[in-house]
Amino acid sequence: MTTSATTDPVRPLTELAADEKQFRDDVRGFAEQKVAPLVREMDRDAALSPALLRQLFEAGLMGLGVPAEYGGRGGTHFMVALAIEELSRVDPAVAVVVDVQNVLVAGAIAAWGSVEQKRRHLTALASDTVGAFSISEQGAGSDAFALETVARHDGDGYVLSGRKSWTTNGAEAGIVVVFAQVMVNGQKRGISAFVLDRSIPGWSVGRKEDKLGIRASSTCELVLQDVRLGRGALLGPVGAGFDIATSILSCGRIGIAAQMLGLAQGAHQAAVGYAKKRRQFGQAIGSFQAVQFDLARMAIDIDAARLLVYNAARLADARCALPLLITASAKAKYFASQVAERVASETVEVFGGNGFVKDFPAEKFYRDAKIGKIYEGTSNMQLRIVASDLLGALR
């Protein structure tokens, strides 16, 4: 069978609409112009540049996922994923700051917050306030709801006590979504979420972790010492913490998958560029078949990861059934994190001895990649989700 020359070709699933392409290009330009010059300094100092943070707000990236009526850009999940991908090409540490702000914190408040919580907190998140999402504890990692932090019902409010661990954006945060076990008259009433801001006394930032990678992004302990909260601080109803975390972290995994996708793309671009310039035995190393095949395999893996990430983001925007989104985001995060680590490792090898020193970008991509298999659900937890879906446990 023949086809007409005028027949439109099949559009790739990753093809962008004109406005999406323009947005992607704008974020790419921001990353190259504003972020790239600061990458080594921020990684060395393990701190996000305050000037860059202001620029992220001014560019609308910190309010990208905030609805327009609260001063944000009202961006889709797909737009947020594109922004995270493009920032991660240059510095995955900066990307995760934007990710947590938009997907976890703004996403949770927009979906579950009261009218007053949305008006107050979403407006702040869109303008100048960093948000953090605090669920993990030393004894509650993959077993996320084995929480020891408690919220004791007291009068018309609650008193929070406990220590939260591994809180991204903890050092900069002015708003934190915190999960705790609600206690009423000594009886457990379920995991619940609360919104805290800096004006509330009793909570402080504890230890800041000294990390292998994504060092510009702060990861901190939060100390809660009899933090007294009014009923208005409760996010959603009492006992809704599991539902909130399940729905929001499903979208959060798409953000991490996009981060790993962008990291892999940035590492691959560095490897290709180096292969064209580095000469051995009188010719560019890219002329050797072994190097060519390594680069080709990387490109194929990256494109496969992009399909999974973009598919999950589109499903989130389509408000598909939650079980479908949970599985799609788990697949995307699992595969993208595998690809990122593999591509980053092979990029170090393409650079050879130069890949092992800080004068070149390969070693930082390699260090940054490892966290992708760990946070917002380990690789084993993602496999468990996919297997459960296959066996019907989520239906």
mmCIF file of C-alpha atoms in Angstrom:
data_model
loop_
_atom_site.group_PDB
_atom_site.id
_atom_site.type_symbol
_atom_site.label_atom_id
_atom_site.label_comp_id
_atom_site.label_asym_id
_atom_site.label_seq_id
_atom_site.Cartn_x
_atom_site.Cartn_y
_atom_site.Cartn_z
ATOM 1 C CA MET A 1 0.000 0.000 0.000
ATOM 2 C CA THR A 2 1.292 3.475 -0.859
ATOM 3 C CA THR A 3 0.642 6.728 0.892
ATOM 4 C CA SER A 4 0.203 10.187 -0.541
ATOM 5 C CA ALA A 5 3.127 12.555 -0.287
ATOM 6 C CA THR A 6 0.754 15.092 1.220
ATOM 7 C CA THR A 7 -0.256 12.821 4.113
ATOM 8 C CA ASP A 8 0.706 14.345 7.450
ATOM 9 C CA PRO A 9 3.318 12.291 9.294
ATOM 10 C CA VAL A 10 2.430 10.753 12.631
ATOM 11 C CA ARG A 11 3.213 13.262 15.383
ATOM 12 C CA PRO A 12 5.675 12.022 18.007
ATOM 13 C CA LEU A 13 4.175 11.740 21.470
ATOM 14 C CA THR A 14 6.837 14.156 22.703
ATOM 15 C CA GLU A 15 6.082 16.865 20.148
ATOM 16 C CA LEU A 16 5.313 20.210 21.784
ATOM 17 C CA ALA A 17 2.654 22.745 20.923
ATOM 18 C CA ALA A 18 3.925 26.196 19.904
ATOM 19 C CA ASP A 19 3.313 27.743 23.333
ATOM 20 C CA GLU A 20 4.924 24.785 25.102
ATOM 21 C CA LYS A 21 7.967 25.020 22.864
ATOM 22 C CA GLN A 22 8.295 28.749 23.540
ATOM 23 C CA PHE A 23 7.983 28.148 27.273
ATOM 24 C CA ARG A 24 10.616 25.403 27.143
ATOM 25 C CA ASP A 25 12.978 27.657 25.226
ATOM 26 C CA ASP A 26 12.433 30.491 27.726
ATOM 27 C CA VAL A 27 13.292 28.251 30.666
ATOM 28 C CA ARG A 28 16.299 26.872 28.804
ATOM 29 C CA GLY A 29 17.548 30.396 28.231
ATOM 30 C CA PHE A 30 17.058 31.261 31.898
ATOM 31 C CA ALA A 31 18.961 28.139 32.965
ATOM 32 C CA GLU A 32 21.871 28.841 30.646
ATOM 33 C CA GLN A 33 22.109 32.553 31.450
ATOM 34 C CA LYS A 34 21.223 32.731 35.154
ATOM 35 C CA VAL A 35 21.899 29.285 36.614
ATOM 36 C CA ALA A 36 24.925 27.981 34.708
ATOM 37 C CA PRO A 37 27.396 30.653 35.928
ATOM 38 C CA LEU A 38 26.590 29.764 39.563
ATOM 39 C CA VAL A 39 26.591 25.961 39.433
ATOM 40 C CA ARG A 40 30.116 25.297 40.689
ATOM 41 C CA GLU A 41 29.929 27.946 43.399
ATOM 42 C CA MET A 42 26.596 26.697 44.745
ATOM 43 C CA ASP A 43 27.754 23.074 44.663
ATOM 44 C CA ARG A 44 30.958 23.981 46.524
ATOM 45 C CA ASP A 45 29.149 26.058 49.149
ATOM 46 C CA ALA A 46 26.185 23.676 49.426
ATOM 47 C CA ALA A 47 23.841 26.645 49.276
ATOM 48 C CA LEU A 48 21.384 28.161 46.836
ATOM 49 C CA SER A 49 22.320 31.655 45.717
ATOM 50 C CA PRO A 50 19.880 34.176 47.292
ATOM 51 C CA ALA A 51 20.122 36.286 44.139
ATOM 52 C CA LEU A 52 19.202 33.300 41.984
ATOM 53 C CA LEU A 53 16.279 32.488 44.263
ATOM 54 C CA ARG A 54 14.928 36.004 43.732
ATOM 55 C CA GLN A 55 15.348 35.579 39.986
ATOM 56 C CA LEU A 56 13.424 32.296 40.097
ATOM 57 C CA PHE A 57 10.517 34.173 41.669
ATOM 58 C CA GLU A 58 10.814 37.078 39.239
ATOM 59 C CA ALA A 59 10.771 34.662 36.288
ATOM 60 C CA GLY A 60 7.559 33.121 37.602
ATOM 61 C CA LEU A 61 9.128 29.697 38.045
ATOM 62 C CA MET A 62 8.437 29.488 41.779
ATOM 63 C CA GLY A 63 4.765 30.238 41.154
ATOM 64 C CA LEU A 64 4.436 28.220 37.986
ATOM 65 C CA GLY A 65 1.995 25.717 39.504
ATOM 66 C CA VAL A 66 0.049 28.298 41.535
ATOM 67 C CA PRO A 67 -3.385 29.161 40.080
ATOM 68 C CA ALA A 68 -3.537 32.539 38.362
ATOM 69 C CA GLU A 69 -6.141 33.914 40.798
ATOM 70 C CA TYR A 70 -3.501 33.734 43.530
ATOM 71 C CA GLY A 71 -0.783 35.436 41.541
ATOM 72 C CA GLY A 72 0.787 32.378 39.937
ATOM 73 C CA ARG A 73 1.131 31.373 36.312
ATOM 74 C CA GLY A 74 -1.478 28.621 36.475
ATOM 75 C CA GLY A 75 0.836 26.242 34.665
ATOM 76 C CA THR A 76 -0.090 22.667 33.849
ATOM 77 C CA HIS A 77 1.688 19.614 35.220
ATOM 78 C CA PHE A 78 3.291 19.290 31.792
ATOM 79 C CA MET A 79 4.652 22.839 31.931
ATOM 80 C CA VAL A 80 6.079 22.220 35.391
ATOM 81 C CA ALA A 81 7.726 19.030 34.105
ATOM 82 C CA LEU A 82 9.222 20.940 31.164
ATOM 83 C CA ALA A 83 10.627 23.591 33.517
ATOM 84 C CA ILE A 84 12.154 20.974 35.810
ATOM 85 C CA GLU A 85 13.660 19.136 32.839
ATOM 86 C CA GLU A 86 15.258 22.275 31.415
ATOM 87 C CA LEU A 87 16.650 23.471 34.751
ATOM 88 C CA SER A 88 18.040 19.982 35.412
ATOM 89 C CA ARG A 89 20.049 20.057 32.193
ATOM 90 C CA VAL A 90 22.126 22.726 33.925
ATOM 91 C CA ASP A 91 21.678 22.053 37.665
ATOM 92 C CA PRO A 92 19.326 19.409 39.108
ATOM 93 C CA ALA A 93 19.695 21.026 42.547
ATOM 94 C CA VAL A 94 17.967 24.195 41.375
ATOM 95 C CA ALA A 95 15.313 22.120 39.619
ATOM 96 C CA VAL A 96 14.285 20.292 42.797
ATOM 97 C CA VAL A 97 13.742 23.615 44.593
ATOM 98 C CA VAL A 98 11.249 24.570 41.878
ATOM 99 C CA ASP A 99 9.761 21.076 41.861
ATOM 100 C CA VAL A 100 8.957 20.929 45.587
ATOM 101 C CA GLN A 101 7.597 24.474 45.544
ATOM 102 C CA ASN A 102 5.153 23.894 42.708
ATOM 103 C CA VAL A 103 4.209 20.238 42.811
ATOM 104 C CA LEU A 104 4.236 19.267 46.469
ATOM 105 C CA VAL A 105 3.562 22.442 48.429
ATOM 106 C CA ALA A 106 1.451 24.549 46.075
ATOM 107 C CA GLY A 107 -0.158 21.380 44.727
ATOM 108 C CA ALA A 108 -1.219 20.181 48.172
ATOM 109 C CA ILE A 109 -2.626 23.548 49.235
ATOM 110 C CA ALA A 110 -4.420 24.137 45.918
ATOM 111 C CA ALA A 111 -6.060 20.697 46.053
ATOM 112 C CA TRP A 112 -6.820 20.402 49.759
ATOM 113 C CA GLY A 113 -6.645 23.892 51.257
ATOM 114 C CA SER A 114 -9.470 26.027 52.568
ATOM 115 C CA VAL A 115 -10.363 29.312 50.902
ATOM 116 C CA GLU A 116 -8.318 31.186 53.499
ATOM 117 C CA GLN A 117 -5.341 28.831 53.216
ATOM 118 C CA LYS A 118 -5.288 29.256 49.450
ATOM 119 C CA ARG A 119 -5.597 33.029 49.657
ATOM 120 C CA ARG A 120 -2.873 33.364 52.247
ATOM 121 C CA HIS A 121 -0.342 30.681 51.360
ATOM 122 C CA LEU A 122 -0.632 30.349 47.590
ATOM 123 C CA THR A 123 -0.271 34.103 47.190
ATOM 124 C CA ALA A 124 2.897 33.994 49.289
ATOM 125 C CA LEU A 125 4.305 31.023 47.370
ATOM 126 C CA ALA A 126 3.791 32.826 44.063
ATOM 127 C CA SER A 127 5.474 36.030 45.200
ATOM 128 C CA ASP A 128 8.411 35.548 47.559
ATOM 129 C CA THR A 129 8.033 32.616 49.968
ATOM 130 C CA VAL A 130 9.703 29.220 49.635
ATOM 131 C CA GLY A 131 7.690 26.131 50.552
ATOM 132 C CA ALA A 132 8.723 22.754 51.978
ATOM 133 C CA PHE A 133 6.947 19.418 52.268
ATOM 134 C CA SER A 134 7.810 17.483 55.423
ATOM 135 C CA ILE A 135 6.644 13.907 55.808
ATOM 136 C CA SER A 136 9.783 11.790 56.419
ATOM 137 C CA GLU A 137 11.358 10.975 59.757
ATOM 138 C CA GLN A 138 14.340 8.866 60.775
ATOM 139 C CA GLY A 139 12.018 5.901 61.291
ATOM 140 C CA ALA A 140 9.614 6.781 58.490
ATOM 141 C CA GLY A 141 11.246 6.618 55.055
ATOM 142 C CA SER A 142 9.775 4.074 52.643
ATOM 143 C CA ASP A 143 7.359 3.277 55.470
ATOM 144 C CA ALA A 144 6.220 6.863 55.200
ATOM 145 C CA PHE A 145 3.389 6.703 57.707
ATOM 146 C CA ALA A 146 5.290 5.203 60.629
ATOM 147 C CA LEU A 147 5.291 8.713 62.063
ATOM 148 C CA GLU A 148 6.246 9.608 65.601
ATOM 149 C CA THR A 149 5.454 13.305 65.210
ATOM 150 C CA VAL A 150 2.132 13.906 66.944
ATOM 151 C CA ALA A 151 -0.522 16.608 66.854
ATOM 152 C CA ARG A 152 -2.375 16.571 70.172
ATOM 153 C CA HIS A 153 -5.870 18.003 70.048
ATOM 154 C CA ASP A 154 -5.962 20.873 72.514
ATOM 155 C CA GLY A 155 -8.958 23.168 72.879
ATOM 156 C CA ASP A 156 -9.809 24.577 69.462
ATOM 157 C CA GLY A 157 -6.510 23.573 67.894
ATOM 158 C CA TYR A 158 -3.513 21.270 67.990
ATOM 159 C CA VAL A 159 -0.033 21.100 69.517
ATOM 160 C CA LEU A 160 2.651 19.562 67.280
ATOM 161 C CA SER A 161 5.756 17.859 68.647
ATOM 162 C CA GLY A 162 8.419 15.816 66.882
ATOM 163 C CA ARG A 163 11.391 15.869 64.541
ATOM 164 C CA LYS A 164 11.088 15.654 60.772
ATOM 165 C CA SER A 165 13.990 14.555 58.564
ATOM 166 C CA TRP A 166 15.208 15.109 54.995
ATOM 167 C CA THR A 167 13.012 18.124 54.341
ATOM 168 C CA THR A 168 13.891 19.645 50.956
ATOM 169 C CA ASN A 169 13.942 23.484 50.960
ATOM 170 C CA GLY A 170 14.005 23.358 54.768
ATOM 171 C CA ALA A 171 16.655 26.067 55.156
ATOM 172 C CA GLU A 172 14.798 28.600 53.012
ATOM 173 C CA ALA A 173 11.190 27.654 53.724
ATOM 174 C CA GLY A 174 8.679 30.159 55.024
ATOM 175 C CA ILE A 175 5.776 27.725 54.584
ATOM 176 C CA VAL A 176 5.893 24.022 55.422
ATOM 177 C CA VAL A 177 3.319 21.285 54.901
ATOM 178 C CA VAL A 178 3.885 18.914 57.844
ATOM 179 C CA PHE A 179 2.409 15.463 58.426
ATOM 180 C CA ALA A 180 1.670 14.189 61.931
ATOM 181 C CA GLN A 181 -0.382 11.625 63.811
ATOM 182 C CA VAL A 182 -3.420 13.309 65.367
ATOM 183 C CA MET A 183 -4.128 12.332 68.970
ATOM 184 C CA VAL A 184 -7.459 13.055 70.657
ATOM 185 C CA ASN A 185 -7.754 12.063 74.324
ATOM 186 C CA GLY A 186 -4.828 9.709 73.874
ATOM 187 C CA GLN A 187 -6.410 7.977 70.880
ATOM 188 C CA LYS A 188 -4.997 8.007 67.345
ATOM 189 C CA ARG A 189 -7.282 9.694 64.815
ATOM 190 C CA GLY A 190 -5.121 9.258 61.740
ATOM 191 C CA ILE A 191 -2.267 10.919 59.882
ATOM 192 C CA SER A 192 -3.106 14.519 59.041
ATOM 193 C CA ALA A 193 -1.423 17.428 57.279
ATOM 194 C CA PHE A 194 -0.875 20.930 58.649
ATOM 195 C CA VAL A 195 0.379 24.161 57.087
ATOM 196 C CA LEU A 196 2.929 26.088 59.155
ATOM 197 C CA ASP A 197 4.507 29.440 58.429
ATOM 198 C CA ARG A 198 7.448 31.294 59.948
ATOM 199 C CA SER A 199 5.208 33.480 62.100
ATOM 200 C CA ILE A 200 4.272 30.484 64.271
ATOM 201 C CA PRO A 201 6.638 29.983 67.235
ATOM 202 C CA GLY A 202 7.991 26.616 68.294
ATOM 203 C CA TRP A 203 9.437 25.213 65.089
ATOM 204 C CA SER A 204 13.003 25.580 63.926
ATOM 205 C CA VAL A 205 15.433 24.237 61.352
ATOM 206 C CA GLY A 206 17.817 21.666 62.807
ATOM 207 C CA ARG A 207 20.649 19.811 61.141
ATOM 208 C CA LYS A 208 21.340 20.582 57.482
ATOM 209 C CA GLU A 209 22.549 17.463 55.689
ATOM 210 C CA ASP A 210 25.973 17.461 53.993
ATOM 211 C CA LYS A 211 25.087 15.590 50.819
ATOM 212 C CA LEU A 212 26.764 13.720 47.986
ATOM 213 C CA GLY A 213 24.814 15.545 45.273
ATOM 214 C CA ILE A 214 22.196 18.223 44.556
ATOM 215 C CA ARG A 215 24.129 20.188 47.157
ATOM 216 C CA ALA A 216 22.652 23.624 46.431
ATOM 217 C CA SER A 217 19.265 22.291 47.484
ATOM 218 C CA SER A 218 18.936 22.314 51.271
ATOM 219 C CA THR A 219 17.862 19.122 53.029
ATOM 220 C CA CYS A 220 17.159 19.726 56.695
ATOM 221 C CA GLU A 221 15.740 18.421 59.920
ATOM 222 C CA LEU A 222 12.724 20.316 61.260
ATOM 223 C CA VAL A 223 12.308 20.489 65.028
ATOM 224 C CA LEU A 224 8.757 20.900 66.348
ATOM 225 C CA GLN A 225 8.592 21.830 70.034
ATOM 226 C CA ASP A 226 5.007 22.211 71.205
ATOM 227 C CA VAL A 227 3.988 24.166 68.141
ATOM 228 C CA ARG A 228 0.521 25.507 68.875
ATOM 229 C CA LEU A 229 -1.754 25.669 65.841
ATOM 230 C CA GLY A 230 -5.288 26.867 65.333
ATOM 231 C CA ARG A 231 -7.815 24.654 63.594
ATOM 232 C CA GLY A 232 -7.238 26.731 60.468
ATOM 233 C CA ALA A 233 -3.782 25.193 60.068
ATOM 234 C CA LEU A 234 -5.244 21.736 59.371
ATOM 235 C CA LEU A 235 -4.998 20.899 55.666
ATOM 236 C CA GLY A 236 -8.066 18.931 54.672
ATOM 237 C CA PRO A 237 -10.009 16.914 57.233
ATOM 238 C CA VAL A 238 -8.515 15.014 60.163
ATOM 239 C CA GLY A 239 -7.107 11.691 58.995
ATOM 240 C CA ALA A 240 -6.765 12.743 55.347
ATOM 241 C CA GLY A 241 -2.956 12.653 55.408
ATOM 242 C CA PHE A 242 -2.704 9.363 53.546
ATOM 243 C CA ASP A 243 -4.965 10.556 50.733
ATOM 244 C CA ILE A 244 -3.167 13.895 50.492
ATOM 245 C CA ALA A 245 0.279 12.307 50.376
ATOM 246 C CA THR A 246 -0.757 9.595 47.912
ATOM 247 C CA SER A 247 -2.257 12.025 45.415
ATOM 248 C CA ILE A 248 0.411 14.718 45.726
ATOM 249 C CA LEU A 249 3.410 12.383 45.727
ATOM 250 C CA SER A 250 2.082 10.710 42.583
ATOM 251 C CA CYS A 251 2.544 14.053 40.857
ATOM 252 C CA GLY A 252 5.774 14.609 42.775
ATOM 253 C CA ARG A 253 7.280 11.483 41.248
ATOM 254 C CA ILE A 254 6.655 12.977 37.810
ATOM 255 C CA GLY A 255 8.712 15.973 38.892
ATOM 256 C CA ILE A 256 11.595 13.776 40.034
ATOM 257 C CA ALA A 257 11.355 11.796 36.804
ATOM 258 C CA ALA A 258 11.582 15.073 34.861
ATOM 259 C CA GLN A 259 14.583 16.065 36.968
ATOM 260 C CA MET A 260 16.363 12.815 36.130
ATOM 261 C CA LEU A 261 15.415 13.176 32.465
ATOM 262 C CA GLY A 262 16.921 16.645 32.318
ATOM 263 C CA LEU A 263 20.032 15.500 34.167
ATOM 264 C CA ALA A 264 20.534 12.671 31.680
ATOM 265 C CA GLN A 265 20.071 15.079 28.771
ATOM 266 C CA GLY A 266 22.559 17.550 30.233
ATOM 267 C CA ALA A 267 25.144 14.813 30.823
ATOM 268 C CA HIS A 268 24.624 13.409 27.342
ATOM 269 C CA GLN A 269 25.055 16.815 25.715
ATOM 270 C CA ALA A 270 28.295 17.262 27.640
ATOM 271 C CA ALA A 271 29.491 13.829 26.496
ATOM 272 C CA VAL A 272 28.672 14.507 22.845
ATOM 273 C CA GLY A 273 30.383 17.887 22.951
ATOM 274 C CA TYR A 274 33.480 16.405 24.550
ATOM 275 C CA ALA A 275 33.598 13.504 22.075
ATOM 276 C CA LYS A 276 33.707 15.994 19.220
ATOM 277 C CA LYS A 277 36.569 18.021 20.707
ATOM 278 C CA ARG A 278 38.771 15.519 22.554
ATOM 279 C CA ARG A 279 41.469 14.061 20.301
ATOM 280 C CA GLN A 280 43.438 10.874 20.747
ATOM 281 C CA PHE A 281 45.541 8.949 18.206
ATOM 282 C CA GLY A 282 45.231 11.911 15.861
ATOM 283 C CA GLN A 283 41.428 12.037 15.718
ATOM 284 C CA ALA A 284 38.372 13.019 17.736
ATOM 285 C CA ILE A 285 37.335 10.254 20.140
ATOM 286 C CA GLY A 286 33.840 10.511 18.665
ATOM 287 C CA SER A 287 35.183 8.897 15.516
ATOM 288 C CA PHE A 288 35.730 5.619 17.384
ATOM 289 C CA GLN A 289 32.866 3.161 17.144
ATOM 290 C CA ALA A 290 32.979 2.255 20.834
ATOM 291 C CA VAL A 291 32.332 5.872 21.813
ATOM 292 C CA GLN A 292 29.711 6.302 19.103
ATOM 293 C CA PHE A 293 27.758 3.291 20.318
ATOM 294 C CA ASP A 294 27.879 4.478 23.932
ATOM 295 C CA LEU A 295 26.490 7.849 22.888
ATOM 296 C CA ALA A 296 23.819 6.204 20.737
ATOM 297 C CA ARG A 297 22.633 3.960 23.572
ATOM 298 C CA MET A 298 22.411 6.982 25.866
ATOM 299 C CA ALA A 299 20.285 8.867 23.328
ATOM 300 C CA ILE A 300 17.881 5.936 22.942
ATOM 301 C CA ASP A 301 17.466 5.561 26.703
ATOM 302 C CA ILE A 302 16.843 9.286 27.122
ATOM 303 C CA ASP A 303 14.147 9.319 24.457
ATOM 304 C CA ALA A 304 12.463 6.308 26.058
ATOM 305 C CA ALA A 305 12.515 8.037 29.447
ATOM 306 C CA ARG A 306 11.071 11.199 27.913
ATOM 307 C CA LEU A 307 8.095 9.260 26.561
ATOM 308 C CA LEU A 308 7.296 7.900 30.019
ATOM 309 C CA VAL A 309 7.724 11.268 31.730
ATOM 310 C CA TYR A 310 5.655 13.227 29.226
ATOM 311 C CA ASN A 311 2.955 10.565 29.228
ATOM 312 C CA ALA A 312 2.653 10.726 33.031
ATOM 313 C CA ALA A 313 2.499 14.533 33.000
ATOM 314 C CA ARG A 314 -0.210 14.520 30.314
ATOM 315 C CA LEU A 315 -2.217 11.993 32.348
ATOM 316 C CA ALA A 316 -1.975 14.235 35.397
ATOM 317 C CA ASP A 317 -3.313 17.168 33.386
ATOM 318 C CA ALA A 318 -6.128 14.985 32.047
ATOM 319 C CA ARG A 319 -7.127 14.201 35.667
ATOM 320 C CA CYS A 320 -7.070 10.502 34.957
ATOM 321 C CA ALA A 321 -8.078 7.973 37.598
ATOM 322 C CA LEU A 322 -5.632 8.018 40.512
ATOM 323 C CA PRO A 323 -4.566 4.347 40.202
ATOM 324 C CA LEU A 324 -3.576 4.967 36.574
ATOM 325 C CA LEU A 325 -1.594 8.068 37.533
ATOM 326 C CA ILE A 326 0.112 6.288 40.433
ATOM 327 C CA THR A 327 1.345 3.542 38.118
ATOM 328 C CA ALA A 328 2.351 5.884 35.283
ATOM 329 C CA SER A 329 4.341 8.134 37.601
ATOM 330 C CA ALA A 330 6.029 5.119 39.233
ATOM 331 C CA LYS A 331 7.114 3.808 35.823
ATOM 332 C CA ALA A 332 8.425 7.226 34.806
ATOM 333 C CA LYS A 333 10.376 7.781 38.007
ATOM 334 C CA TYR A 334 11.822 4.278 38.065
ATOM 335 C CA PHE A 335 13.018 4.318 34.476
ATOM 336 C CA ALA A 336 14.200 7.944 34.345
ATOM 337 C CA SER A 337 16.275 7.490 37.502
ATOM 338 C CA GLN A 338 17.846 4.323 36.091
ATOM 339 C CA VAL A 339 18.664 6.123 32.857
ATOM 340 C CA ALA A 340 20.070 9.172 34.641
ATOM 341 C CA GLU A 341 22.513 7.148 36.716
ATOM 342 C CA ARG A 342 23.593 5.046 33.737
ATOM 343 C CA VAL A 343 24.039 8.024 31.391
ATOM 344 C CA ALA A 344 25.888 10.044 34.030
ATOM 345 C CA SER A 345 28.232 7.131 34.706
ATOM 346 C CA GLU A 346 28.960 6.600 31.024
ATOM 347 C CA THR A 347 29.508 10.336 30.601
ATOM 348 C CA VAL A 348 32.286 10.159 33.191
ATOM 349 C CA GLU A 349 33.843 7.378 31.140
ATOM 350 C CA VAL A 350 33.615 9.376 27.902
ATOM 351 C CA PHE A 351 35.483 12.187 29.653
ATOM 352 C CA GLY A 352 38.072 9.701 30.932
ATOM 353 C CA GLY A 353 40.380 11.190 33.553
ATOM 354 C CA ASN A 354 38.750 14.579 33.059
ATOM 355 C CA GLY A 355 35.443 13.049 34.077
ATOM 356 C CA PHE A 356 36.823 12.433 37.547
ATOM 357 C CA VAL A 357 37.754 16.029 38.342
ATOM 358 C CA LYS A 358 35.641 19.036 39.232
ATOM 359 C CA ASP A 359 36.947 21.182 36.373
ATOM 360 C CA PHE A 360 34.508 19.327 34.098
ATOM 361 C CA PRO A 361 30.750 18.798 34.500
ATOM 362 C CA ALA A 362 30.631 15.000 34.332
ATOM 363 C CA GLU A 363 31.413 14.250 37.988
ATOM 364 C CA LYS A 364 28.662 16.546 39.274
ATOM 365 C CA PHE A 365 26.026 14.961 37.046
ATOM 366 C CA TYR A 366 27.167 11.598 38.386
ATOM 367 C CA ARG A 367 26.862 12.712 42.017
ATOM 368 C CA ASP A 368 23.497 14.358 41.413
ATOM 369 C CA ALA A 369 22.038 11.301 39.694
ATOM 370 C CA LYS A 370 22.170 8.930 42.659
ATOM 371 C CA ILE A 371 19.365 10.586 44.623
ATOM 372 C CA GLY A 372 16.882 9.863 41.838
ATOM 373 C CA LYS A 373 16.640 6.220 42.884
ATOM 374 C CA ILE A 374 16.026 7.204 46.505
ATOM 375 C CA TYR A 375 13.837 10.208 47.239
ATOM 376 C CA GLU A 376 10.072 10.423 46.764
ATOM 377 C CA GLY A 377 10.026 6.637 46.741
ATOM 378 C CA THR A 378 12.944 4.279 46.178
ATOM 379 C CA SER A 379 13.250 2.246 43.001
ATOM 380 C CA ASN A 380 12.049 -0.834 44.850
ATOM 381 C CA MET A 381 8.928 1.023 45.984
ATOM 382 C CA GLN A 382 8.205 2.034 42.372
ATOM 383 C CA LEU A 383 8.556 -1.577 41.264
ATOM 384 C CA ARG A 384 6.207 -2.586 44.060
ATOM 385 C CA ILE A 385 3.596 -0.108 42.801
ATOM 386 C CA VAL A 386 3.841 -1.379 39.218
ATOM 387 C CA ALA A 387 3.703 -5.013 40.334
ATOM 388 C CA SER A 388 0.682 -4.314 42.543
ATOM 389 C CA ASP A 389 -1.108 -2.777 39.586
ATOM 390 C CA LEU A 390 -0.307 -5.764 37.397
ATOM 391 C CA LEU A 391 -1.708 -8.099 40.035
ATOM 392 C CA GLY A 392 -4.835 -6.020 40.536
ATOM 393 C CA ALA A 393 -4.079 -4.722 44.040
ATOM 394 C CA LEU A 394 -4.826 -1.126 43.051
ATOM 395 C CA ARG A 395 -8.119 -1.871 41.323
#
